[in-house]
Coordinates of C-alpha atoms and ligand atoms in Angstrom, one line a residue:
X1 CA 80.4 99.5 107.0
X2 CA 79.6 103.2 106.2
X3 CA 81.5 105.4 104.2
X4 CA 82.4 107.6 106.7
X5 CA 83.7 104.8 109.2
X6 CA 86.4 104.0 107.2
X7 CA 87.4 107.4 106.2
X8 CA 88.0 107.8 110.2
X9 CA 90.1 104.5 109.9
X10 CA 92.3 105.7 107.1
X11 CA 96.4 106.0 108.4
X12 CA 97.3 109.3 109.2
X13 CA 98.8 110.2 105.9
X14 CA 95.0 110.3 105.0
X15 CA 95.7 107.8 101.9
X16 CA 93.8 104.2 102.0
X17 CA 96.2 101.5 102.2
X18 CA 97.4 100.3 99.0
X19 CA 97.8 96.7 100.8
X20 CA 96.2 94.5 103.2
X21 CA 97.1 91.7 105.0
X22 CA 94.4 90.5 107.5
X23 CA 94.8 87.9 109.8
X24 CA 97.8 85.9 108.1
X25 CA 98.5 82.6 109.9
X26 CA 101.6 80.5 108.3
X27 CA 102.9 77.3 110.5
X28 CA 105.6 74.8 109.4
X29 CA 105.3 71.6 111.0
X30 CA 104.6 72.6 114.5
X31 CA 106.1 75.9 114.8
X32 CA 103.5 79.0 113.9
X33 CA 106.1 80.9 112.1
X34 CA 103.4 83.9 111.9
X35 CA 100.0 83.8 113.9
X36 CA 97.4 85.7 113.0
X37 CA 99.1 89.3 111.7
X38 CA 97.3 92.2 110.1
X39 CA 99.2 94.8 108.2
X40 CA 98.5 97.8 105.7
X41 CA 100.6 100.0 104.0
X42 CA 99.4 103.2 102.6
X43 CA 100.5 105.1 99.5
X44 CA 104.0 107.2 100.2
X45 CA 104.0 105.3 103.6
X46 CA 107.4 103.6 104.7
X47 CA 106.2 101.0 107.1
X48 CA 108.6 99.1 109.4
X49 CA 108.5 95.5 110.9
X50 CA 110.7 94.6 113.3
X51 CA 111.0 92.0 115.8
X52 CA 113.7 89.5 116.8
X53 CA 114.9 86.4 114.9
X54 CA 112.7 84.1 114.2
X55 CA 109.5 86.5 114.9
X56 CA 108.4 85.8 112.1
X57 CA 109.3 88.7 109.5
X58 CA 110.5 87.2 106.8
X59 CA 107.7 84.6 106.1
X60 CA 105.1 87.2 106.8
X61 CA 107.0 88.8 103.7
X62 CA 106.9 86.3 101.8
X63 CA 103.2 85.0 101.6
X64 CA 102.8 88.6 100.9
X65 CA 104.8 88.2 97.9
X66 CA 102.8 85.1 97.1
X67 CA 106.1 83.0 97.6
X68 CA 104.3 81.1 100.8
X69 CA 100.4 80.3 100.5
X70 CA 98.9 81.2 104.2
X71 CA 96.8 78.8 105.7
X72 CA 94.5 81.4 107.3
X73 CA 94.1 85.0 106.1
X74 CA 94.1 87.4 103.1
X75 CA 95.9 89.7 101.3
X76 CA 94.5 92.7 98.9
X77 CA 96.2 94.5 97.2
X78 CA 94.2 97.9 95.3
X79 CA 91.4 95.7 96.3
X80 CA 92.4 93.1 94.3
X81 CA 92.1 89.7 96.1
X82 CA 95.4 87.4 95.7
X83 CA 95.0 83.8 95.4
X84 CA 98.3 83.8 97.5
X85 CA 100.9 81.3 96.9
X86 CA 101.4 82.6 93.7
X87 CA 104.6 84.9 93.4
X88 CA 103.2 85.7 89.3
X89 CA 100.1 87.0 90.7
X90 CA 101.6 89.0 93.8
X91 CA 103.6 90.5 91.0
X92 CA 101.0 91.4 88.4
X93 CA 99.6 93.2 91.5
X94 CA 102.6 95.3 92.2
X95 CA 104.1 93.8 95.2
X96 CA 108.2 93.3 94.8
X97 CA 110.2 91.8 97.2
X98 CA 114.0 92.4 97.7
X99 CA 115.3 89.1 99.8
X100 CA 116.8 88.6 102.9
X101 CA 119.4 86.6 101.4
X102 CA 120.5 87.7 98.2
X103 CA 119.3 86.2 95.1
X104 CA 120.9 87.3 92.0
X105 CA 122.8 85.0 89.4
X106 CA 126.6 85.7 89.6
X107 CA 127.1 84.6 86.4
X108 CA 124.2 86.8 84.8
X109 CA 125.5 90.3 84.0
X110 CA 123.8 93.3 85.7
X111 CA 121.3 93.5 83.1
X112 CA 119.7 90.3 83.0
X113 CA 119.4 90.0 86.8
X114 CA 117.8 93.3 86.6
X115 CA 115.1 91.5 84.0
X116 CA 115.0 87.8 85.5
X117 CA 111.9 86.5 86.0
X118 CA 110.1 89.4 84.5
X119 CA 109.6 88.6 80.9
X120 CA 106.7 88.2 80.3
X121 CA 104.8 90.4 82.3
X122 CA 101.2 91.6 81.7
X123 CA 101.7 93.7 78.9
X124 CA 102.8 91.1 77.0
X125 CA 106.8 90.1 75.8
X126 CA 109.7 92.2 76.1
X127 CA 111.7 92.3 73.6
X128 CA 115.4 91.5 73.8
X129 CA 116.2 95.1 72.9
X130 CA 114.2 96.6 75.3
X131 CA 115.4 95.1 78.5
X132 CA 118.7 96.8 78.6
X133 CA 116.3 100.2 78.5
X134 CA 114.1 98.9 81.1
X135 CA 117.5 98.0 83.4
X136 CA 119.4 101.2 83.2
X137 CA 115.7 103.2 83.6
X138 CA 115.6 101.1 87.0
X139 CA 119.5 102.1 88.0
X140 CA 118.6 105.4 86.7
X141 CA 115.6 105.6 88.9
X142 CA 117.6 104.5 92.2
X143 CA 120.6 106.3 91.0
X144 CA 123.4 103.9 90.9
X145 CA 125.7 103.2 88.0
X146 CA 127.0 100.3 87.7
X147 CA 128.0 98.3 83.9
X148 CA 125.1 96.8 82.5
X149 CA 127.3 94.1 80.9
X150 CA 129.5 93.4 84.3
X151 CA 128.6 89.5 85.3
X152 CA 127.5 90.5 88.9
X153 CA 129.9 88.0 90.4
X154 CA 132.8 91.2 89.9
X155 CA 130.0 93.3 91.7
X156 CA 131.4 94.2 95.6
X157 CA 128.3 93.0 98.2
X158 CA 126.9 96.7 98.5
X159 CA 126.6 97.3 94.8
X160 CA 125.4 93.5 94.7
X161 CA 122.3 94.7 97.2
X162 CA 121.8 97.6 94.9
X163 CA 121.3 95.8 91.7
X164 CA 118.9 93.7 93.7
X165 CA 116.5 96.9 94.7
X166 CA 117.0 97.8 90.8
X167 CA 115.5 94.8 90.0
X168 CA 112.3 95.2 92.3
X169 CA 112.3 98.7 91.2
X170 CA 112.0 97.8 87.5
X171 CA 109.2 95.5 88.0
X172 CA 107.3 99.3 88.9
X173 CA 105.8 97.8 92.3
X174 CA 103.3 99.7 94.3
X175 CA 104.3 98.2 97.4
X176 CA 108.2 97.8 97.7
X177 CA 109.3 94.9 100.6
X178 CA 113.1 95.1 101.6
X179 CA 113.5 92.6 104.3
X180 CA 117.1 93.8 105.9
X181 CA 118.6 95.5 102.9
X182 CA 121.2 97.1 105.1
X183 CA 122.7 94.1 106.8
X184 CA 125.4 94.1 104.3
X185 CA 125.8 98.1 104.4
X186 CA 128.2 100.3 105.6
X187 CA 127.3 103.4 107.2
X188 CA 127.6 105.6 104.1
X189 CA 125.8 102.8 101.9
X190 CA 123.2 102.3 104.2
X191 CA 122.1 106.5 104.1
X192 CA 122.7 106.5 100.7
X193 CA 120.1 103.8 100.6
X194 CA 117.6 105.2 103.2
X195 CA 117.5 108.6 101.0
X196 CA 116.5 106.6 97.8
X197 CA 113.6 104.9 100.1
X198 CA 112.7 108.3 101.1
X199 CA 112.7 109.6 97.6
X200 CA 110.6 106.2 96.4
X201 CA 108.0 106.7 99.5
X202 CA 107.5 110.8 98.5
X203 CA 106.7 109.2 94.8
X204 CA 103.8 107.6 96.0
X205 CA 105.4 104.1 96.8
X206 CA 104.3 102.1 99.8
X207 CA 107.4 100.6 101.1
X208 CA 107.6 97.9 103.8
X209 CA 110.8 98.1 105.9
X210 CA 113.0 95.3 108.2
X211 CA 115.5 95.9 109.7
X212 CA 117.5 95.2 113.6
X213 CA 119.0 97.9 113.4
X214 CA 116.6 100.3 115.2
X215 CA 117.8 103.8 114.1
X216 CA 117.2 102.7 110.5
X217 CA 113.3 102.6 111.9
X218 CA 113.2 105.9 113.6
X219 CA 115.1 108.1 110.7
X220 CA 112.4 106.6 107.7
X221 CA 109.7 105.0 109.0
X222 CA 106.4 106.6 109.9
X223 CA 104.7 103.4 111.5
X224 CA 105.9 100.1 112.8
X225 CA 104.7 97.2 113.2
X226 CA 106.0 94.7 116.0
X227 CA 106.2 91.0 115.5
X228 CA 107.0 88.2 118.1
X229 CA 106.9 84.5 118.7
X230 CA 104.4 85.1 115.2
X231 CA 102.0 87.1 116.4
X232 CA 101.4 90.7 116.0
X233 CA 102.2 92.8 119.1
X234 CA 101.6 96.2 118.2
X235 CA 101.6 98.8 115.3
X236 CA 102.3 101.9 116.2
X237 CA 103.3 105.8 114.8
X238 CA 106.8 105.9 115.4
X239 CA 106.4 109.3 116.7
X240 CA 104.4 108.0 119.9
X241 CA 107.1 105.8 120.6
X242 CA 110.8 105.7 122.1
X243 CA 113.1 103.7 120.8
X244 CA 113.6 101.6 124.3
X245 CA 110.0 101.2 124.3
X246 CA 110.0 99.9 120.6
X247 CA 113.0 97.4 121.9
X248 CA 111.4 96.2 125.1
X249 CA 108.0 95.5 122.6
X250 CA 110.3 93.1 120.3
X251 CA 111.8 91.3 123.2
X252 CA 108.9 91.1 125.8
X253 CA 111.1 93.1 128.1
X254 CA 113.2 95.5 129.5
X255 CA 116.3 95.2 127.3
X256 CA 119.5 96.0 130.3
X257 CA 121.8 97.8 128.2
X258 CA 125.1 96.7 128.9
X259 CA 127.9 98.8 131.1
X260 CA 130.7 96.9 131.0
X261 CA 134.4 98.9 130.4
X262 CA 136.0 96.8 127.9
X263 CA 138.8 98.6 127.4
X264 CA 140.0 98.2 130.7
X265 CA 143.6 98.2 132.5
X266 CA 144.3 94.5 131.8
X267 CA 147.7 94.3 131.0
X268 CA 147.8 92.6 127.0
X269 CA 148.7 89.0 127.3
X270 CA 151.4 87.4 124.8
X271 CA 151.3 87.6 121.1
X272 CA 149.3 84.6 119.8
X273 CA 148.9 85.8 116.4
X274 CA 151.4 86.5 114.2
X275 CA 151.0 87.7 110.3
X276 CA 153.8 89.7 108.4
X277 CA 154.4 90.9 105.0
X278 CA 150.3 89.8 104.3
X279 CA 150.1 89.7 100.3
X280 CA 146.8 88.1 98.4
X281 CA 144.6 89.9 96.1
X282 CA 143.3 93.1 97.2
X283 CA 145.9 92.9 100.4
X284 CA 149.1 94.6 100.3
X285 CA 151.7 94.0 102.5
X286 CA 149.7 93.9 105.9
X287 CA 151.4 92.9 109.5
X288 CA 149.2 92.6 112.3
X289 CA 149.4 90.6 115.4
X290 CA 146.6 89.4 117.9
X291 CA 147.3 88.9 122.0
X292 CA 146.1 86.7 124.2
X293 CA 142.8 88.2 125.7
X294 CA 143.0 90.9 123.3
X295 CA 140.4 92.0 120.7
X296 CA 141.7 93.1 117.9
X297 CA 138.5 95.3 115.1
X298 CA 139.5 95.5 111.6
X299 CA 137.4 98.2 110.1
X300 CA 136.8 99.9 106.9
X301 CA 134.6 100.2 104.0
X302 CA 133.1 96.9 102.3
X303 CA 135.7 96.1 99.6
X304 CA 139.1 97.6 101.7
X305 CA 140.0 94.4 101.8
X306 CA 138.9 93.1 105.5
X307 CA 137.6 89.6 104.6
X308 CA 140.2 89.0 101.7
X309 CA 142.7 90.2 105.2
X310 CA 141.3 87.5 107.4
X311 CA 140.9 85.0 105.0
X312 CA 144.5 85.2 103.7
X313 CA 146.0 84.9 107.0
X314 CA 144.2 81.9 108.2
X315 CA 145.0 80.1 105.1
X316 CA 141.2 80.2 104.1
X317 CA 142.6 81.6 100.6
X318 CA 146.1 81.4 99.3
X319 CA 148.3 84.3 99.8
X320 CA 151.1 85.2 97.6
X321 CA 153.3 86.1 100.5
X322 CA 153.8 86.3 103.8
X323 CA 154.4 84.5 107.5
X324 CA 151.6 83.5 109.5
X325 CA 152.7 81.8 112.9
X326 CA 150.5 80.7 116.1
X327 CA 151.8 80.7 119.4
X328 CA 149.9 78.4 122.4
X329 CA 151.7 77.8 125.8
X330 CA 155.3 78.5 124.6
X331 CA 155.0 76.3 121.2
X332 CA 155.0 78.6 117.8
X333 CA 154.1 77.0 115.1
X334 CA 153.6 78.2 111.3
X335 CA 150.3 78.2 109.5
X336 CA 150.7 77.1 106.2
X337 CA 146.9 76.6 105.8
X338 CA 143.5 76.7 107.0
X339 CA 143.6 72.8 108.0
X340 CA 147.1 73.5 109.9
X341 CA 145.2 76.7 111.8
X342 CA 142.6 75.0 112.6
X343 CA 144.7 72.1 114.2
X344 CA 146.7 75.1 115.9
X345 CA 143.7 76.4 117.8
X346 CA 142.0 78.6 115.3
X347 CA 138.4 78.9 115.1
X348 CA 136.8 81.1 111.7
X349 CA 133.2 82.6 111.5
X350 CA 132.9 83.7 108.0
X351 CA 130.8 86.3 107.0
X352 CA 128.8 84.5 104.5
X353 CA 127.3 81.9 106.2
X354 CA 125.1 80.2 103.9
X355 CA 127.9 79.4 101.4
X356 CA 130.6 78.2 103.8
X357 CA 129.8 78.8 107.1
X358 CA 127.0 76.0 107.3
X359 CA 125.7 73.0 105.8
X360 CA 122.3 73.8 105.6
X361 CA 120.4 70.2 105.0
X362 CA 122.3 68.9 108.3
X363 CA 120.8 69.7 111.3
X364 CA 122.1 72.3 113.9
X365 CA 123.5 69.1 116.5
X366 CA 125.3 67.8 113.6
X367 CA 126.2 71.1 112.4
X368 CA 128.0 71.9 115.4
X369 CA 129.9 68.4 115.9
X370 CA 131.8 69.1 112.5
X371 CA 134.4 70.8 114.1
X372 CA 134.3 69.6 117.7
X373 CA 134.8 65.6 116.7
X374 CA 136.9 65.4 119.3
X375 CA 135.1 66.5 122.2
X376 CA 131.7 64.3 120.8
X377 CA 133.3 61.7 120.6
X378 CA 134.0 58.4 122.7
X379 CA 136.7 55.4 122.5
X380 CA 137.0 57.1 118.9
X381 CA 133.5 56.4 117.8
X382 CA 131.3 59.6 117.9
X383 CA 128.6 60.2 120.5
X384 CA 125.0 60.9 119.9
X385 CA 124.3 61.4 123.4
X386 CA 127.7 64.0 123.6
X387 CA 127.0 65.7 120.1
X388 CA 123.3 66.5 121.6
X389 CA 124.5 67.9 125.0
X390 CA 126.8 69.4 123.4
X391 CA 124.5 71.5 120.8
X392 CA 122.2 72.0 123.4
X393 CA 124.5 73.7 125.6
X394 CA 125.7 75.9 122.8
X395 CA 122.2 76.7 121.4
X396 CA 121.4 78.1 125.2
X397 CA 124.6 80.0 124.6
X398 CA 124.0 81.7 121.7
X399 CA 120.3 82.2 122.4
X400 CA 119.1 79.4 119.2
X401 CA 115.1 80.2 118.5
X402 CA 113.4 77.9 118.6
X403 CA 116.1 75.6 120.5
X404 CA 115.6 72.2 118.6
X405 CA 119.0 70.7 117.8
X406 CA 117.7 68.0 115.8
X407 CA 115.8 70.8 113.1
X408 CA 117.9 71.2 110.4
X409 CA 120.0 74.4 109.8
X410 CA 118.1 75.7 106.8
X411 CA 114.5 75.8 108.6
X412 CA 115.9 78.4 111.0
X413 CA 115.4 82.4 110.1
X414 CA 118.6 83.9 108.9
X415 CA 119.2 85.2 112.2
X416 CA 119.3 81.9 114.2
X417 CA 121.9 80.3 111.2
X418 CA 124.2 82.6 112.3
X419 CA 124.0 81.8 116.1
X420 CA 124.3 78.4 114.8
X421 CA 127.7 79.2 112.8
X422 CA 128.6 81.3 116.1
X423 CA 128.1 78.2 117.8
X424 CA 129.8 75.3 116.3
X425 CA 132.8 77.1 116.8
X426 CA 133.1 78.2 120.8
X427 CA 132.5 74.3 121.2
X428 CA 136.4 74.0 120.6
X429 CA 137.2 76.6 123.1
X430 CA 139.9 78.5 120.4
X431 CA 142.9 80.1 120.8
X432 CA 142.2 82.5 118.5
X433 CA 139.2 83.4 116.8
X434 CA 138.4 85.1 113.6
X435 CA 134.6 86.7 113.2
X436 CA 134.0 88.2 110.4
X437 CA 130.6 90.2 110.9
X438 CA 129.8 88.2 113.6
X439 CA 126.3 89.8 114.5
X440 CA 125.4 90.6 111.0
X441 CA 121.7 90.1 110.9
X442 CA 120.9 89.2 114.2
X443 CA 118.3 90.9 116.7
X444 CA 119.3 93.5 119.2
X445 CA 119.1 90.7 121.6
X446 CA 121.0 88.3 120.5
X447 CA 123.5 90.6 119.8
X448 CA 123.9 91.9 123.3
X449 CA 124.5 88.2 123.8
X450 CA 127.4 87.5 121.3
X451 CA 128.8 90.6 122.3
X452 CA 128.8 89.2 125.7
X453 CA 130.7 85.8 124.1
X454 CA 132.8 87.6 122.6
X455 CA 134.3 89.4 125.5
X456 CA 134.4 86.0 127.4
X457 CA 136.6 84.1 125.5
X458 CA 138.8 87.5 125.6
X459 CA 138.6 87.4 129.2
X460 CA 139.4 83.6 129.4
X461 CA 142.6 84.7 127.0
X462 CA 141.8 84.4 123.6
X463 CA 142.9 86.3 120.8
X464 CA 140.4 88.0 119.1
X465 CA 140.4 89.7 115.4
X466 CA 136.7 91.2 114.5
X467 CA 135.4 92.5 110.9
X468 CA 132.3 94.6 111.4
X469 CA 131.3 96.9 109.0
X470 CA 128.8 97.9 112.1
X471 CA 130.7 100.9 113.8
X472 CA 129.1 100.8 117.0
X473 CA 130.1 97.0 117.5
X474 CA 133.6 97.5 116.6
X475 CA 134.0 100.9 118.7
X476 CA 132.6 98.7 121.4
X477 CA 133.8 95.8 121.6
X478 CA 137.7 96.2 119.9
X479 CA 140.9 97.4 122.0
X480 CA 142.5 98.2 119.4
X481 CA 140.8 99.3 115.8
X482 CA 142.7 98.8 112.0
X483 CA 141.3 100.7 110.0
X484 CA 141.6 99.5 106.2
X485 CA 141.6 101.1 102.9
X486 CA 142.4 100.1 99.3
X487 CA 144.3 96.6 101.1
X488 CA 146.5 98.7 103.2
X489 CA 146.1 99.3 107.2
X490 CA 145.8 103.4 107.1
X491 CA 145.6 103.8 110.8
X492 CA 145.2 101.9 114.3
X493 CA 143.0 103.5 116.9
X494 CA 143.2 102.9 120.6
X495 CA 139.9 101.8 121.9
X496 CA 140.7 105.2 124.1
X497 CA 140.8 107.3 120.9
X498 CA 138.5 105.7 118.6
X499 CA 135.4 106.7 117.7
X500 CA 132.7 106.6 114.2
X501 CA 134.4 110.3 113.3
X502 CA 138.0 108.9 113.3
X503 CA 137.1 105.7 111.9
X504 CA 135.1 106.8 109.3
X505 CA 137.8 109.7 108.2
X506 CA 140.2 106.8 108.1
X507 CA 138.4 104.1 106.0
X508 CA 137.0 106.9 103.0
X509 CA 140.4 108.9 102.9
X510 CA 140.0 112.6 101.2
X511 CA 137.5 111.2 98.5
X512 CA 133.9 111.1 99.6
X513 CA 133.4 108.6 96.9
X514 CA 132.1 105.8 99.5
X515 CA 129.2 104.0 97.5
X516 CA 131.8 103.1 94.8
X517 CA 129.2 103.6 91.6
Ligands
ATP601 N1 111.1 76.7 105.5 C1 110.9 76.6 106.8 N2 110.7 75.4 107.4 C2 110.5 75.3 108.7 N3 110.5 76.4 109.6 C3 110.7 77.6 109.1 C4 110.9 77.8 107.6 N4 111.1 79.1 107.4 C5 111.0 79.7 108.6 N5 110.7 78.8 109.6 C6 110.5 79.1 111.0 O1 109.6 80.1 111.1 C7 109.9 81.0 112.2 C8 109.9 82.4 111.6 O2 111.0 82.6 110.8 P1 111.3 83.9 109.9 O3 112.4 83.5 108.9 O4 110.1 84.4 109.4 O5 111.9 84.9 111.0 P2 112.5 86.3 110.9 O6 111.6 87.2 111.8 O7 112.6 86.7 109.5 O8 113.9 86.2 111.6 P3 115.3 86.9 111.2 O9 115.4 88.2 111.9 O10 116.3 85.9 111.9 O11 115.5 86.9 109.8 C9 111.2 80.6 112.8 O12 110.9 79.8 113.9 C10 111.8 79.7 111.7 O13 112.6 78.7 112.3
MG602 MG1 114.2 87.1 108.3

């Protein structure tokens, strides 16, 4: 190829790429997880993949970072030639990778998560003295403080997510992956962090973006690439494209954007959730009640006290004090804990669903009969035949990709675990329904989907309680908003009155302090 050819190929930022990935093919078993991609990433360039769950992102990611060895395909970095499957080697060639899933140690203090897995590196060993310096340069260099000495378990989730970016930032990558760094964000977090990317990029770093959420695309990216099924669909400048057109790419179709009126005249059915005088730590003294057929959004900034909230009053943790009661058809009964609410009619999505919202070495049919025993089963003995109808019927709900029951949990993307989580749980019809971040990570799709679920058992007369962190999913689908701060409810918002200005004034107070560093 002649010189000038590939001077007329360069990006627009006129840079050459500092990676690329040609024709990467990965398959497990019989699913072709990613099908013959290309992708390069020039210097300063924030480059964004999107696509929906199970398109493939995530393992594109990470046989870029050597963790996966493609069986077609290469990847050069610099012009350097990786072996691939070799996460040293990805490394020695500046390619860091911040995880879907977060990885850190909790019991490892700031410092020595910033450093794992980086001693030695190519210069040789660090010494013990230095790696504190290296640490703080990294926190320095995304501008977060945080105690080098604090065991990262006492970390709240955002800061958790920033002290994982430190650590691919002290490794001094050249190409910077953060596959969905935001899912975990709030609003305020989640600029915060698209700034530093910014501020990274106009350094010289080449930065490689996912995310569902599609504005994040159009405020930092320059170019995106568009994954589905595996297989690469398009790259394109984001400035040539809408973001509709960028949607109906990832699904294969015109997305119908939703026009229901949820907050409509339907008069509020009877209170079917009861919780006074709510005390556990980091909630003080929170009453809050939950009607049939009513959605009730509890909002707030991560660490307010939501989740500690939710869990408290369905007996999920112990509360110091308080009354929780249950009323179905007439009957009230007390909920003393979370084996008595779930007996009552109470179904719980957790927010972190690999730790207890799924047994990941089951597979998704057996995953889903855990709670629904009764329904599965026959003359007392439990049903193959029903505990497969029965996941299949809720994988079509939910949308599971691909839909095989009999997979287990942990071979699905991180998108598709949650549907699963989602799942196991409308089996049993519930009363009421607790979801905390109920779409967190999932495609735009999907999430029009749940959404969709979500009003449904509403309509049929559940009670509903909702923690989202994501603003547009509470103001849309909640009748009522809570707004929490510092384990106090500050304010409750009408769906009439509520919107991300009101909320948001609510959950930070006077003090602009929101990143909590
Ligand atoms: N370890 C594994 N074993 C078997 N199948 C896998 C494994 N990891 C991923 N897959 C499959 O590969 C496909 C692509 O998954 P991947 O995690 O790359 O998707 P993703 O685009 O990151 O999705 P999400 O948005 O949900 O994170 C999916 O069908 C998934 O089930
Ligand atoms: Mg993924």
């Amino acid at each position: 190829m002649s010189e000038s050819v590939s001077v007329d190929q360069r990006p627009p930022s006129g840079r050459s790429p500092v990676i690329e990935a040609s024709n990467v093919s990965k398959h497990f078993g019989g699913v072709f997880a990613v099908d013959d991609v290309s992708l390069s990433v020039s210097p300063g360039e924030i480059h964004g993949v999107v696509g929906e769950n199970g398109a493939g992102k995530s393992t594109l990611m990470r046989v870029l970072a050597g963790i996966l060895k493609p069986d077609r395909g290469t990847v050069v970095v610099d012009g350097r030639h990786l072996e691939g499957g070799d996460p040293r080697d990805a490394l020695d060639a500046g390619l860091a990778l911040v995880h879907q899933e977060l990885s850190l140690v909790p019991e490892m203090t700031v410092a020595e998560n910033i450093l794992l897995g980086s001693t030695p590196t190519q210069a040789g060993f660090i010494k013990t003295g230095d790696l504190k310096e290296i640490a703080a340069e990294a926190l320095k260099e995304i501008n977060v403080s945080v105690d080098l000495d604090e065991p990262v378990a006492r970390l709240s989730v955002a800061l958790r997510q920033f002290v994982e970016i430190a650590r691919a930032v002290a490794r001094k990558p050249r190409v910077l992956i953060l596959d969905e760094p935001t899912a975990t964000l709030t609003p305020a977090e989640t600029d915060y962090l698209l700034d530093m990317l910014e501020r990274l990029a106009r350094s010289g770093l080449a930065i490689i973006y996912i995310s569902h959420r599609i504005p994040e695309i159009f405020s930092i990216c320059t170019q995106v690439t568009v994954l589905r099924d595996g297989k690469h669909v398009d790259t394109v400048n984001i400035a040539e494209i809408r973001p509709d057109e960028l949607v109906a790419k990832m699904v294969g179709r015109e997305l119908q954007q939703e026009e229901y009126s949820p907050h409509d005249d339907r008069p509020p059915g009877d209170i079917v959730l009861r919780a006074r005088g709510i005390r556990a730590p980091g909630v003080d003294d929170v009453d809050l009640e939950v009607r049939a057929g009513q959605i009730v959004g509890l909002g707030g900034l991560v660490g307010a006290g939501r989740t500690e909230l939710v869990r408290a009053i369905i007996g999920a943790d112990l509360r110091s004090a308080g009354e929780v009661s249950i009323t179905t058809a007439g009957r009230t009964v007390r909920v003393t804990g979370y084996r008595s609410a779930v007996t009552n009619g109470l179904a719980y999505v957790p927010e972190e669903r690999r730790v207890d919202g799924l047994a990941l070495t089951m597979t998704v049919a057996d995953n889903v009969a855990l709670p629904n025993r009764g329904s599965v089963s026959q003359a007392g003995v439990l049903s193959v035949r029903k505990i497969t109808e029965l996941a299949r019927r809720l994988a079509d709900v939910v949308g599971l990709r691909p839909p095989e029951v009999q997979r287990e949990a942990g071979d699905f993307s991180g998108g598709n675990q949650q549907k699963v989580v989602l799942a196991k749980w409308l089996g049993r019809e519930p009363d009421v329904i607790v979801l905390d971040e109920p779409t967190r990570g999932v495609d735009v799709g999907a999430k029009a989907e749940i959404h969709r679920l979500i009003r449904e058992l509403a309509d049929g007369g559940t009670a509903v309680l909702v923690v989202s962190s994501d603003l547009p999913e509470l103001l849309h689908l909640a009748d009522v908003i809570h707004v929490m701060r510092d384990g106090h409810i500050v304010g409750t918002l009408p769906a009439a009155v509520a919107d991300e200005k009101s909320v948001m004034s609510l959950a930070s107070g006077e003090a602009g302090d929101l990143i909590g560093v």
